[in-house]
Short mmCIF file of C-alpha atoms in Angstrom, two decimals:
data_model
loop_
_atom_site.label_atom_id
_atom_site.label_comp_id
_atom_site.label_asym_id
_atom_site.label_seq_id
_atom_site.Cartn_x
_atom_site.Cartn_y
_atom_site.Cartn_z
CA UNK M 21 58.14 174.46 138.11
CA UNK M 22 61.90 174.41 138.54
CA UNK M 23 64.33 176.06 136.08
CA UNK M 24 65.56 172.76 134.80
CA UNK M 25 64.90 171.98 131.12
CA UNK M 26 62.04 169.64 130.66
CA UNK M 27 62.27 167.49 127.54
CA UNK M 28 58.58 166.66 127.85
CA UNK M 29 57.44 170.23 127.24
CA UNK M 30 55.43 168.87 124.24
CA UNK M 31 53.65 166.42 126.50
CA UNK M 32 52.77 168.70 129.41
CA UNK M 33 49.78 170.94 129.86
CA UNK M 34 51.68 173.69 131.69
CA UNK M 35 48.52 174.99 133.39
CA UNK M 36 48.05 171.68 135.13
CA UNK M 37 51.71 170.74 135.70
CA UNK M 38 52.39 169.24 139.09
CA UNK M 39 55.12 170.56 141.38
CA UNK M 40 58.31 168.57 141.57
CA UNK M 41 58.52 165.80 144.14
CA UNK M 42 61.01 163.76 146.11
CA UNK M 43 61.75 160.20 144.73
CA UNK M 44 59.60 158.46 147.36
CA UNK M 45 56.50 160.68 146.61
CA UNK M 46 57.10 160.39 142.85
CA UNK M 47 57.03 156.62 142.95
CA UNK M 48 54.00 156.73 145.27
CA UNK M 49 52.07 158.43 142.50
CA UNK M 50 52.06 155.00 140.78
CA UNK M 51 51.48 153.07 144.03
CA UNK M 52 55.11 151.85 143.88
CA UNK M 53 57.32 151.57 146.98
CA UNK M 54 61.07 151.76 146.65
CA UNK M 55 63.07 148.99 148.43
CA UNK M 56 65.54 151.66 149.61
CA UNK M 57 64.96 155.41 149.10
CA UNK M 58 68.76 156.03 149.27
CA UNK M 59 69.63 153.86 146.26
CA UNK M 60 66.69 152.32 144.47
CA UNK M 61 65.73 153.79 141.10
CA UNK M 62 63.07 151.27 140.11
CA UNK M 63 60.14 149.55 141.74
CA UNK M 64 57.13 147.37 140.76
CA UNK M 65 53.68 148.96 140.95
CA UNK M 66 50.66 147.02 142.10
CA UNK M 67 49.39 146.82 138.51
CA UNK M 68 52.51 144.90 137.43
CA UNK M 69 54.17 147.79 135.70
CA UNK M 70 57.75 148.81 136.37
CA UNK M 71 58.29 152.36 137.61
CA UNK M 72 61.76 153.74 136.75
CA UNK M 73 63.59 156.94 137.54
CA UNK M 74 65.46 158.15 134.41
CA UNK M 75 67.73 161.19 134.04
CA UNK M 76 66.26 164.06 132.03
CA UNK M 77 69.55 164.51 130.23
CA UNK M 78 69.31 160.92 128.82
CA UNK M 79 66.22 161.99 126.81
CA UNK M 80 66.27 161.60 123.03
CA UNK M 81 63.56 162.05 120.43
CA UNK M 82 61.91 158.75 119.51
CA UNK M 83 59.80 157.82 116.52
CA UNK M 84 56.82 160.20 115.97
CA UNK M 85 54.69 160.57 119.06
CA UNK M 86 57.29 159.06 121.38
CA UNK M 87 60.24 159.99 123.57
CA UNK M 88 63.11 157.74 124.52
CA UNK M 89 65.68 157.55 127.28
CA UNK M 90 68.91 155.64 126.64
CA UNK M 91 71.87 154.96 128.86
CA UNK M 92 74.35 152.26 129.85
CA UNK M 93 74.28 150.24 133.04
CA UNK M 94 77.98 150.22 133.34
CA UNK M 95 78.06 154.02 133.84
CA UNK M 96 77.33 153.58 137.56
CA UNK M 97 77.72 150.94 140.32
CA UNK M 98 76.05 149.98 143.59
CA UNK M 99 72.97 148.08 144.89
CA UNK M 100 70.58 150.34 142.98
CA UNK M 101 72.21 149.39 139.74
CA UNK M 102 71.99 145.63 140.50
CA UNK M 103 68.25 146.11 141.38
CA UNK M 104 67.67 148.17 138.24
CA UNK M 105 69.41 145.54 136.02
CA UNK M 106 67.12 142.81 137.40
CA UNK M 107 64.03 144.88 137.06
CA UNK M 108 64.57 146.02 133.52
CA UNK M 109 65.59 142.58 132.41
CA UNK M 110 62.27 141.23 133.73
CA UNK M 111 60.35 144.07 132.20
CA UNK M 112 62.05 143.46 128.82
CA UNK M 113 61.65 139.71 128.77
CA UNK M 114 58.03 139.76 130.06
CA UNK M 115 57.10 142.91 128.02
CA UNK M 116 55.86 144.69 131.11
CA UNK M 117 54.58 148.23 130.87
CA UNK M 118 56.91 150.89 132.25
CA UNK M 119 56.02 154.09 134.01
CA UNK M 120 58.25 157.10 134.20
CA UNK M 121 59.73 159.37 136.81
CA UNK M 122 62.04 161.96 135.34
CA UNK M 123 64.94 163.05 137.58
CA UNK M 124 66.54 166.45 136.76
CA UNK M 125 69.79 167.87 138.03
CA UNK M 126 71.96 170.82 136.99
CA UNK M 127 74.96 168.59 137.84
CA UNK M 128 74.84 166.30 134.81
CA UNK M 129 78.67 165.95 134.53
CA UNK M 130 78.78 164.57 138.08
CA UNK M 131 76.08 161.98 137.09
CA UNK M 132 77.78 161.10 133.83
CA UNK M 133 81.11 160.49 135.58
CA UNK M 134 79.48 157.63 137.49
CA UNK M 135 79.99 159.47 140.84
CA UNK M 136 77.50 159.05 143.65
CA UNK M 137 74.36 160.76 142.37
CA UNK M 138 72.92 160.85 145.90
CA UNK M 139 75.24 163.78 146.39
CA UNK M 140 73.62 166.03 143.83
CA UNK M 141 70.55 168.30 143.96
CA UNK M 142 67.71 166.79 141.97
CA UNK M 143 64.02 167.06 141.33
CA UNK M 144 61.66 164.09 140.52
CA UNK M 145 58.63 164.40 138.26
CA UNK M 146 56.09 161.55 137.81
CA UNK M 147 54.94 161.59 134.19
CA UNK M 148 51.55 160.03 134.76
CA UNK M 149 50.50 160.83 131.12
CA UNK M 150 53.17 158.61 129.65
CA UNK M 151 53.40 154.81 129.42
CA UNK M 152 56.29 152.89 127.91
CA UNK M 153 58.38 149.78 127.57
CA UNK M 154 61.94 148.65 127.49
CA UNK M 155 62.58 148.52 123.73
CA UNK M 156 66.26 147.55 123.81
CA UNK M 157 68.37 145.75 126.34
CA UNK M 158 71.72 144.77 124.75
CA UNK M 159 74.38 143.96 127.31
CA UNK M 160 74.75 147.10 129.39
CA UNK M 161 72.86 149.42 127.01
CA UNK M 162 69.17 150.00 127.27
CA UNK M 163 66.38 152.14 125.70
CA UNK M 164 63.01 153.00 127.14
CA UNK M 165 60.32 154.43 124.77
CA UNK M 166 57.28 156.31 126.05
CA UNK M 167 54.10 157.67 124.52
CA UNK M 168 51.00 159.32 125.85
CA UNK M 169 48.82 156.82 127.78
#
C-alpha cells in the first residue's frame, strides 16, 4: 500500500488489501467504463449504480457505521465536472446506489485550488466493500455517504 493516509483504515482488512490502481482499472472493478480517462470522474456500472472517484482528503466521519465525502462542484471546472454534475443529479433524484473509488494525492493544495488535477500524482483504490448514496445535493454542494455492503 502507498504511504498516503487512508481514511478507511477501519473498513479495510489490511491482510487482504488490494494494491492501488489507475483510474481505468479502478472503475473496471465495478464493470464501469469512463467516457474519457483524461477527465471523467464518474461512470454508470452495468447494475445501474453510479461509480464515483472522490478525493481521500474530502473524507469526513458520518453517522455511526458510515463515512462521508463532501465537496463543492464549483471548486473545479471542465468537461469532467459537467459529466459529474449530471451523473450525481440523476443518482440523487433516482436514489441510485453509488460505488466508490478513492483517489489519493500528496498534493491536496493543488487539488483544492481548482487547478488541473490531471497534473498531480495520484493513486486510485476501488472500495468494493462499501456502497452508498448521494445524501445531499444543494446547489453546488454535495455529500456522499457510504457503509459496508
